Amino acid sequence: MNVLLDYLPEFRDGFLGTLAITVSSALLALVLGVLIAGFRVSPIPPLRAFGTAWVTVLRNTPLTLLFLVAFFVVPQILFQGASPFVLATLALGFYTSSFVCEAVRSGINTVPMGQAEAARSLGMTFSQTLRMIVLPQATRTVLPPLSSIFIALTKNSAIAGAFSFGELFNVSKLLNDKGYAIAWIFLWIALAYLVITFAISGLFRLLERRMGVAR
Amino acid sequence: MSNASVLYDVPGPKAKARNRVYTVVGALAVLALIAFVVLRLSAKGQLEPEVWNIFNNAGVRTNIRDGVLTTLQVFAVAAVLSLVLGVLLAVARLSDHKPVRWLATGFIELFRAVPLLITIYALWVILLSNRESLGLADSQPQFWALVIGLTVYNGSVQAEVLRAGINSVPKGQREAAYALGMRKTQVMTTVLIPQAVRAMLPTIISQLVVTLKDTSLGYIITFEELLFTARQMSTNIIVNGNDTYVPVIIVTGAIYVAMCLALSALANWIEARGRRAKTGIGVTAAGEPVAATDALDTADAAPGGPLAAKD
């Protein structure tokens, strides 16, 4: 019980660390995921193959292995001296981007063909069709899976702590080393994660209501 | 419905020519990316034959084999236990008794919300400090921490999957069973659960892929599974003054991808077979193995797949 009050600054830093890594890798995953989804639905075979390979490899690799790559191979081969924050963001963002890609792709798939056909027969150009007809409808379908993906991302960020990035899991390790009862630490950390995941699902519920249209 | 056709018409001669240009440019871009990585690797001496020669070493091969076996062992035990726990929790969540229902719901919500790594870590600490009193003095506490952690987390997720499956069985089935004079337990075990399992099999197997991937969390609590073995080997084996992270990680990653793909292929095969068989209850689309985790929405997935339901 006391552990929270005694180590409030550590808990706060850990919470902010988890928040920061979650937000930054969510942004990276969103950008990359939409880009790769674009590759996967494009009429250009090499880009499609690249997208498929990306998704297959990243979705079937354990995240811990990606962290290993990010923290031990990337600094050695590509850029020296990248901060743990950047490396953790890269690992989490790349991993999650494959899930975002699949969500976006299936979202585009759920838009009925007739919508795009109607748009084309009205004389809309490709970009108009995409911007005004297909994407707005796809976005609505994609929101619920995206919300689960980002909740998963939040929980996955705990692995960053194991690679000595300062976030909630890291705090729990630290405090356990100081001899506090693991049960209390566990409870407080669980609560902290609940706060973040509830915020995400609340945000997405808000978005869904905002964008909801009877179909 | 193919994807491509939603976004663009069948290309005419002009678009075809343009696409050909894009194809060349795209291919060059992808090739450039691959070339860049390969050049960087070879500049760091990671593509030298000596570096890759380590896999000719019998010791290295034994280590990798042992790592794979340990990983599979953890996976097998955790998979069986999580399925058993999943059935128990699903039944408890649908129980007529309020306290049982609440208890199961609380358990599921708690362990689904906490990152698996933190659960495993807490279990590890608890097992380590109570090793004597639990009679685990000579067994590996890491193994049990990993297995129990995987079990409670995946069991909770499987429970939600099964619950969705049980709820998707047409009401008439249950009513008919009661009308035949079956008791609650009989209805559940002989009518509802078999149909639920059949309908949800692809999703259940997809979640098993997640379980398999998550065995790698054992690395963090120093359990000697595949990833931990790989890490140790790559630090210990020095070739030309370099550690051997790159070759070892490429090989280990390929093993993981192969194992997961094999399991996913099984899920897809079952799904395809289920689609052919035109019996009452639909089989779900092989759910995406949702990240080391979450499947929060799996619970709402009616047979026919989450996306089909929204269409």
XYZ file of C-alpha atoms in Angstrom:
526
model
C 0.000 0.000 0.000
C 2.715 2.422 1.055
C 4.734 1.706 -2.003
C 2.660 4.059 -4.129
C 3.004 6.983 -1.718
C 6.676 6.375 -0.998
C 7.619 6.220 -4.634
C 5.130 8.564 -6.222
C 7.744 10.265 -8.449
C 8.906 6.906 -9.820
C 5.349 5.836 -10.514
C 4.633 9.161 -12.192
C 7.725 8.900 -14.384
C 6.880 5.320 -15.263
C 3.336 6.283 -16.149
C 4.531 9.136 -18.337
C 7.107 6.838 -19.919
C 4.438 4.294 -20.815
C 2.235 7.087 -22.143
C 5.037 8.548 -24.246
C 6.098 5.252 -25.784
C 2.470 4.333 -26.450
C 1.657 7.597 -28.203
C 4.835 7.749 -30.266
C 4.687 4.149 -31.435
C 0.940 4.432 -32.086
C 1.640 7.350 -34.422
C 4.444 5.484 -36.161
C 2.259 2.370 -36.489
C -0.617 4.405 -37.902
C 1.504 6.114 -40.543
C 3.379 2.953 -41.529
C 0.261 0.807 -41.363
C -1.755 3.041 -43.689
C 1.210 3.290 -46.050
C 1.684 -0.488 -46.188
C -2.069 -0.995 -46.573
C -1.847 1.363 -49.540
C 0.948 -0.818 -50.940
C -1.135 -3.944 -50.439
C -4.151 -2.627 -52.360
C -2.131 -0.904 -55.071
C -2.000 -2.227 -58.649
C 1.824 -2.375 -58.522
C 2.977 -5.998 -57.985
C 6.367 -5.320 -56.323
C 4.801 -2.998 -53.781
C 2.037 -5.532 -53.107
C 4.637 -8.257 -52.567
C 6.591 -5.967 -50.266
C 3.454 -5.233 -48.238
C 2.565 -8.905 -47.957
C 6.070 -9.834 -46.854
C 6.076 -7.009 -44.311
C 2.820 -8.119 -42.736
C 3.618 -11.845 -42.772
C 7.020 -11.465 -41.196
C 6.128 -8.871 -38.575
C 2.888 -10.509 -37.501
C 4.516 -13.882 -36.946
C 7.602 -12.672 -35.118
C 7.493 -12.387 -31.339
C 7.692 -8.782 -30.229
C 10.498 -9.648 -27.831
C 12.613 -10.710 -30.799
C 11.954 -7.366 -32.493
C 13.061 -5.575 -29.354
C 16.206 -7.682 -29.381
C 16.823 -6.604 -32.976
C 16.109 -2.968 -32.168
C 18.360 -2.831 -29.140
C 21.275 -4.988 -30.237
C 21.370 -5.090 -34.022
C 20.084 -1.697 -35.149
C 22.601 0.375 -33.166
C 25.421 -1.821 -34.401
C 24.437 -1.887 -38.080
C 22.453 1.261 -38.826
C 22.678 4.156 -36.438
C 24.912 4.280 -33.459
C 23.793 5.966 -30.301
C 20.034 6.045 -30.873
C 18.188 6.601 -27.600
C 16.231 3.726 -26.013
C 13.070 5.722 -26.616
C 13.658 5.809 -30.376
C 14.614 2.131 -30.501
C 11.593 1.031 -28.464
C 9.326 3.183 -30.629
C 10.765 1.571 -33.743
C 10.234 -1.979 -32.468
C 6.704 -1.365 -31.194
C 5.698 0.798 -34.137
C 6.920 -1.650 -36.773
C 5.276 -4.584 -35.034
C 1.939 -2.807 -34.607
C 2.011 -1.378 -38.133
C 1.380 -4.863 -39.532
C -1.809 -5.135 -37.487
C -2.900 -1.614 -38.433
C -2.260 -2.468 -42.087
C -4.520 -5.509 -41.954
C -7.265 -3.560 -40.182
C -7.148 -0.749 -42.758
C -7.062 -3.188 -45.646
C -10.099 -5.090 -44.442
C -11.787 -1.751 -43.777
C -11.363 -0.756 -47.398
C -12.694 -4.179 -48.352
C -15.927 -3.663 -46.456
C -16.930 -0.638 -48.538
C -19.497 -2.007 -50.971
C -18.350 -2.081 -54.575
C -21.429 -0.162 -55.683
C -20.236 2.912 -53.774
C -17.067 3.229 -55.774
C -18.828 2.315 -58.997
C -21.463 4.960 -58.401
C -18.751 7.505 -57.666
C -16.952 6.653 -60.878
C -20.116 6.794 -62.924
C -20.677 10.301 -61.547
C -17.341 11.142 -63.103
C -15.286 11.380 -59.935
C -11.568 10.922 -60.315
C -9.627 8.249 -58.439
C -8.505 10.610 -55.708
C -11.996 12.060 -55.332
C -13.490 8.580 -55.003
C -10.899 7.616 -52.449
C -11.108 10.850 -50.459
C -14.829 11.450 -50.452
C -16.455 8.033 -50.813
C -14.245 5.115 -49.852
C -12.024 6.379 -47.036
C -14.740 8.004 -44.883
C -16.705 4.770 -44.925
C -13.624 2.642 -44.387
C -12.580 4.760 -41.396
C -15.769 3.936 -39.540
C -15.258 0.197 -39.985
C -11.614 0.421 -39.026
C -12.145 2.291 -35.746
C -13.153 -0.662 -33.510
C -10.260 -2.917 -34.555
C -7.868 0.035 -34.285
C -9.025 0.602 -30.738
C -8.150 -3.007 -29.803
C -4.842 -2.708 -31.608
C -3.867 0.370 -29.631
C -4.952 -1.225 -26.358
C -2.744 -4.172 -27.247
C 0.039 -1.730 -28.067
C -0.240 -0.158 -24.615
C 0.139 -3.535 -22.963
C 2.963 -4.518 -25.290
C 4.882 -1.417 -24.308
C 5.687 -3.222 -21.048
C 8.335 -5.152 -22.963
C 10.195 -1.883 -23.530
C 10.671 -1.709 -19.774
C 12.467 -5.023 -19.805
C 14.961 -3.428 -22.192
C 15.702 -0.762 -19.601
C 13.421 1.893 -20.956
C 11.862 3.789 -18.056
C 8.180 2.911 -17.972
C 5.752 1.127 -15.668
C 7.178 -2.378 -15.903
C 10.613 -0.954 -15.286
C 9.280 0.729 -12.157
C 7.817 -2.522 -10.911
C 11.169 -4.253 -11.348
C 12.934 -1.416 -9.560
C 10.570 -1.381 -6.596
C 10.573 -5.142 -6.308
C 14.345 -5.013 -6.042
C 13.860 -2.650 -3.120
C 11.871 -5.328 -1.348
C 8.293 -4.144 -1.644
C 5.510 -6.710 -1.824
C 4.923 -7.653 -5.448
C 1.159 -7.929 -4.920
C 0.764 -4.213 -4.190
C 3.104 -3.154 -6.968
C 1.185 -5.417 -9.346
C -2.111 -3.877 -8.322
C -0.969 -0.269 -8.741
C 0.673 -0.986 -12.085
C -2.439 -2.816 -13.280
C -4.482 0.212 -12.287
C -2.172 2.512 -14.212
C -2.565 0.415 -17.352
C -6.314 0.345 -16.877
C -6.343 4.143 -16.850
C -4.572 4.285 -20.199
C -6.580 1.523 -21.865
C -9.874 2.986 -20.652
C -8.821 6.351 -22.020
C -8.109 4.755 -25.406
C -11.379 2.863 -25.589
C -13.249 5.977 -24.415
C -11.590 8.079 -27.080
C -12.484 5.599 -29.772
C -16.073 5.314 -28.553
C -16.272 9.087 -28.861
C -14.865 8.944 -32.388
C -17.254 6.182 -33.354
C -20.225 8.172 -32.120
C -18.979 11.266 -33.926
C -18.558 9.398 -37.188
C -21.417 6.966 -36.784
C -23.955 6.955 -39.567
C -26.855 4.569 -39.938
C -26.130 2.231 -42.794
C -14.766 -9.061 -54.140
C -11.216 -8.172 -54.870
C -9.739 -5.226 -53.230
C -8.333 -3.647 -56.233
C -11.634 -3.233 -57.986
C -13.148 -1.077 -55.242
C -10.482 1.501 -55.739
C -9.953 1.533 -59.484
C -11.467 0.352 -62.727
C -9.965 -2.284 -64.935
C -7.059 -0.289 -66.347
C -7.200 0.937 -69.931
C -4.196 1.195 -72.253
C -3.006 4.478 -70.766
C -3.318 3.342 -67.170
C -1.631 0.075 -68.065
C 1.358 1.943 -69.439
C 1.455 4.125 -66.343
C 1.214 1.104 -64.080
C 4.121 -0.467 -65.902
C 6.222 2.599 -65.127
C 5.150 2.493 -61.473
C 5.963 -1.207 -61.352
C 9.517 -0.560 -62.479
C 9.920 2.368 -60.070
C 8.392 0.377 -57.209
C 10.583 -2.633 -57.912
C 13.646 -0.403 -57.963
C 12.644 1.202 -54.670
C 12.146 -2.172 -52.966
C 15.408 -3.459 -54.438
C 17.221 -0.341 -53.286
C 15.952 -0.882 -49.762
C 17.087 -4.517 -49.770
C 20.443 -3.544 -51.303
C 20.944 -0.892 -48.632
C 20.378 -3.393 -45.828
C 22.606 -6.002 -47.465
C 25.368 -3.449 -48.049
C 25.220 -2.262 -44.450
C 25.370 -5.855 -43.229
C 28.315 -6.714 -45.399
C 30.088 -3.479 -44.480
C 29.883 -4.622 -40.870
C 31.247 -8.015 -41.851
C 28.009 -9.830 -41.069
C 27.838 -11.639 -44.390
C 31.279 -13.222 -44.238
C 31.187 -17.013 -44.630
C 32.890 -17.463 -41.262
C 30.046 -15.672 -39.513
C 27.496 -18.010 -41.022
C 29.745 -20.997 -40.517
C 28.712 -21.094 -36.854
C 25.651 -23.103 -37.842
C 27.930 -25.941 -38.948
C 28.934 -26.273 -35.343
C 27.186 -29.204 -33.679
C 26.984 -27.344 -30.370
C 25.153 -24.421 -31.942
C 22.699 -26.735 -33.631
C 22.060 -28.625 -30.399
C 21.464 -25.330 -28.613
C 18.946 -24.177 -31.194
C 17.212 -27.547 -31.137
C 16.996 -27.483 -27.346
C 15.641 -23.940 -27.483
C 12.956 -24.946 -29.962
C 12.029 -27.972 -27.870
C 11.766 -25.910 -24.676
C 9.636 -23.324 -26.459
C 7.363 -26.031 -27.827
C 7.168 -27.655 -24.418
C 6.059 -24.423 -22.741
C 3.638 -23.831 -25.588
C 2.121 -27.311 -25.333
C 1.574 -27.172 -21.579
C 0.287 -23.588 -21.675
C -1.989 -24.296 -24.648
C -3.650 -27.286 -22.986
C -4.010 -25.546 -19.627
C -5.326 -22.325 -21.179
C -7.955 -24.219 -23.157
C -9.091 -26.036 -20.009
C -9.162 -22.773 -18.079
C -10.958 -21.110 -20.974
C -13.764 -23.667 -20.923
C -14.096 -23.403 -17.140
C -14.168 -19.599 -17.192
C -16.616 -19.455 -20.089
C -19.001 -21.807 -18.302
C -18.565 -19.882 -15.055
C -19.305 -16.608 -16.819
C -22.554 -18.036 -18.136
C -23.463 -19.551 -14.784
C -26.883 -18.958 -13.206
C -25.244 -18.129 -9.902
C -24.341 -14.490 -9.537
C -21.203 -14.860 -7.351
C -19.707 -17.388 -9.751
C -20.460 -15.121 -12.695
C -18.919 -12.101 -10.980
C -15.839 -13.987 -9.939
C -15.232 -15.259 -13.464
C -15.885 -11.838 -14.988
C -13.494 -10.175 -12.546
C -10.778 -12.733 -13.236
C -11.129 -12.397 -16.992
C -11.178 -8.605 -16.972
C -8.200 -8.303 -14.624
C -5.869 -10.642 -16.460
C -6.878 -9.416 -19.873
C -6.175 -5.823 -18.898
C -2.746 -6.335 -17.341
C 0.209 -6.725 -19.687
C 1.144 -10.399 -19.810
C 4.764 -9.575 -19.069
C 3.807 -7.997 -15.756
C 1.706 -11.017 -14.780
C 4.569 -13.347 -15.618
C 7.055 -11.198 -13.749
C 4.861 -11.029 -10.645
C 4.381 -14.805 -10.738
C 8.110 -15.289 -11.091
C 8.820 -13.138 -8.044
C 6.148 -14.929 -6.035
C 7.372 -18.366 -7.066
C 11.000 -17.486 -6.394
C 10.361 -16.173 -2.919
C 8.040 -19.047 -1.956
C 9.986 -21.742 -3.664
C 10.426 -23.915 -0.580
C 6.891 -23.712 0.756
C 5.434 -24.531 -2.659
C 7.631 -27.596 -3.017
C 9.305 -26.282 -6.137
C 12.768 -26.315 -4.664
C 14.366 -28.214 -7.501
C 12.173 -27.334 -10.436
C 12.502 -24.203 -12.496
C 10.319 -21.405 -11.140
C 10.692 -19.622 -14.494
C 8.979 -22.455 -16.317
C 5.951 -22.345 -14.059
C 5.796 -18.564 -13.970
C 5.758 -18.538 -17.758
C 3.234 -21.371 -18.083
C 0.863 -20.036 -15.434
C 1.097 -16.501 -16.807
C 0.366 -17.667 -20.344
C -2.446 -19.833 -19.000
C -4.294 -17.155 -17.055
C -3.949 -14.585 -19.833
C -4.801 -16.811 -22.789
C -7.369 -18.710 -20.748
C -9.198 -15.425 -20.186
C -9.114 -14.608 -23.882
C -10.173 -18.129 -24.879
C -13.028 -17.901 -22.387
C -14.374 -14.831 -24.148
C -14.003 -16.515 -27.520
C -15.875 -19.585 -26.273
C -18.557 -17.468 -24.661
C -19.166 -15.742 -27.967
C -19.339 -19.194 -29.563
C -21.811 -20.502 -26.992
C -23.967 -17.407 -27.425
C -23.941 -17.924 -31.169
C -25.525 -21.373 -30.951
C -29.148 -20.933 -32.044
C -31.527 -20.736 -29.109
C -33.581 -23.639 -30.419
C -30.695 -26.022 -29.738
C -30.739 -25.250 -26.036
C -34.522 -25.274 -25.860
C -34.724 -28.601 -27.666
C -32.169 -30.080 -25.296
C -34.119 -28.910 -22.255
C -37.324 -30.213 -23.820
C -35.686 -33.627 -24.078
C -35.217 -33.491 -20.317
C -31.481 -32.800 -20.240
C -30.009 -31.132 -17.207
C -28.037 -27.870 -17.297
C -24.674 -29.610 -17.260
C -25.721 -32.011 -19.988
C -27.007 -29.214 -22.195
C -23.730 -27.375 -21.770
C -21.375 -30.311 -22.273
C -23.198 -32.263 -24.945
C -25.008 -29.573 -26.930
C -23.568 -26.092 -26.493
C -19.822 -26.488 -26.006
C -19.208 -28.871 -28.933
C -20.998 -26.527 -31.314
C -19.269 -23.473 -29.861
C -15.844 -25.067 -30.215
C -16.558 -26.046 -33.784
C -17.726 -22.568 -34.713
C -14.815 -20.846 -32.992
C -12.018 -23.260 -33.895
C -10.218 -20.882 -36.288
C -10.252 -18.071 -33.718
C -9.138 -20.443 -30.969
C -6.183 -21.560 -33.075
C -5.310 -17.967 -33.955
C -5.137 -17.250 -30.256
C -2.843 -20.258 -29.892
C -0.508 -18.522 -32.361
C -0.448 -15.603 -29.928
C 0.343 -18.032 -27.108
C 3.213 -19.434 -29.135
C 4.625 -15.982 -29.842
C 4.274 -14.966 -26.210
C 6.400 -17.866 -24.990
C 9.258 -15.557 -25.984
C 8.466 -13.441 -22.910
C 10.328 -16.177 -21.072
C 13.437 -14.434 -22.356
C 12.802 -11.576 -19.967
C 12.548 -13.777 -16.879
C 15.703 -15.640 -17.991
C 13.918 -18.838 -18.906
C 15.997 -20.765 -21.405
C 13.639 -20.932 -24.338
C 14.511 -20.295 -27.972
C 14.974 -16.533 -27.756
C 17.056 -16.660 -24.586
C 19.243 -19.360 -26.089
C 19.651 -17.252 -29.213
C 20.645 -14.213 -27.179
C 23.204 -16.171 -25.205
C 24.702 -17.749 -28.285
C 25.027 -14.457 -30.112
C 26.802 -12.817 -27.181
C 29.101 -15.740 -26.567
C 30.126 -16.597 -30.100
C 32.531 -13.986 -31.386
C 33.601 -14.159 -35.003
C 36.160 -11.703 -36.405
C 35.754 -9.616 -33.269
C 32.021 -9.211 -33.798
C 29.193 -10.816 -31.895
C 26.864 -12.892 -34.024
C 23.522 -11.243 -33.418
C 22.595 -10.894 -37.073
C 22.891 -14.524 -38.256
C 21.486 -15.971 -35.030
C 18.506 -13.588 -35.016
C 17.778 -14.203 -38.690
C 17.727 -17.965 -38.116
C 15.737 -17.731 -34.868
C 13.254 -15.335 -36.433
C 12.770 -17.677 -39.371
C 12.057 -20.542 -36.956
C 9.451 -18.485 -35.101
C 7.800 -17.310 -38.326
C 7.714 -20.873 -39.641
C 6.129 -22.233 -36.460
C 3.497 -19.490 -36.362
C 2.713 -19.793 -40.073
C 2.237 -23.539 -39.700
C -0.287 -22.954 -36.934
C -2.059 -20.193 -38.897
C -2.214 -22.479 -41.925
C -4.029 -25.015 -39.763
C -6.558 -22.348 -38.739
C -7.128 -21.319 -42.352
C -7.506 -24.920 -43.437
C -10.134 -25.574 -40.766
C -11.907 -22.379 -41.723
C -11.957 -23.358 -45.391
C -13.212 -26.825 -44.545
C -15.905 -25.358 -42.306
C -17.037 -23.066 -45.095
C -17.476 -26.017 -47.431
C -19.513 -28.055 -44.968
C -22.984 -26.557 -45.164
C -24.141 -27.349 -41.656
C -26.065 -25.126 -39.309
C -23.504 -22.946 -37.579
C -20.986 -20.916 -39.474
C -17.313 -21.096 -38.754
C -15.609 -17.811 -37.982
C -13.068 -16.325 -40.292
C -9.632 -17.085 -38.918
C -9.396 -14.139 -36.577
C -6.287 -12.078 -36.843
C -3.933 -13.220 -34.170
C -4.312 -9.994 -32.314
C -1.101 -8.641 -30.922
C 0.524 -10.141 -27.880
C -2.730 -9.694 -26.474
C -5.706 -8.291 -26.889
C -8.606 -9.763 -28.729
C -10.744 -7.431 -26.681
C -13.223 -7.428 -29.498
C -13.065 -11.121 -30.172
C -15.763 -11.495 -27.587
C -18.200 -9.626 -29.785
C -17.226 -11.489 -32.887
C -20.194 -13.425 -34.063
C -19.512 -16.381 -36.332
C -19.022 -15.037 -39.774
C -16.154 -12.919 -38.576
C -16.048 -9.522 -36.965
C -15.946 -7.689 -40.240
C -18.604 -9.677 -42.006
C -20.927 -8.821 -39.157
C -20.449 -5.119 -39.726
C -20.946 -5.195 -43.419
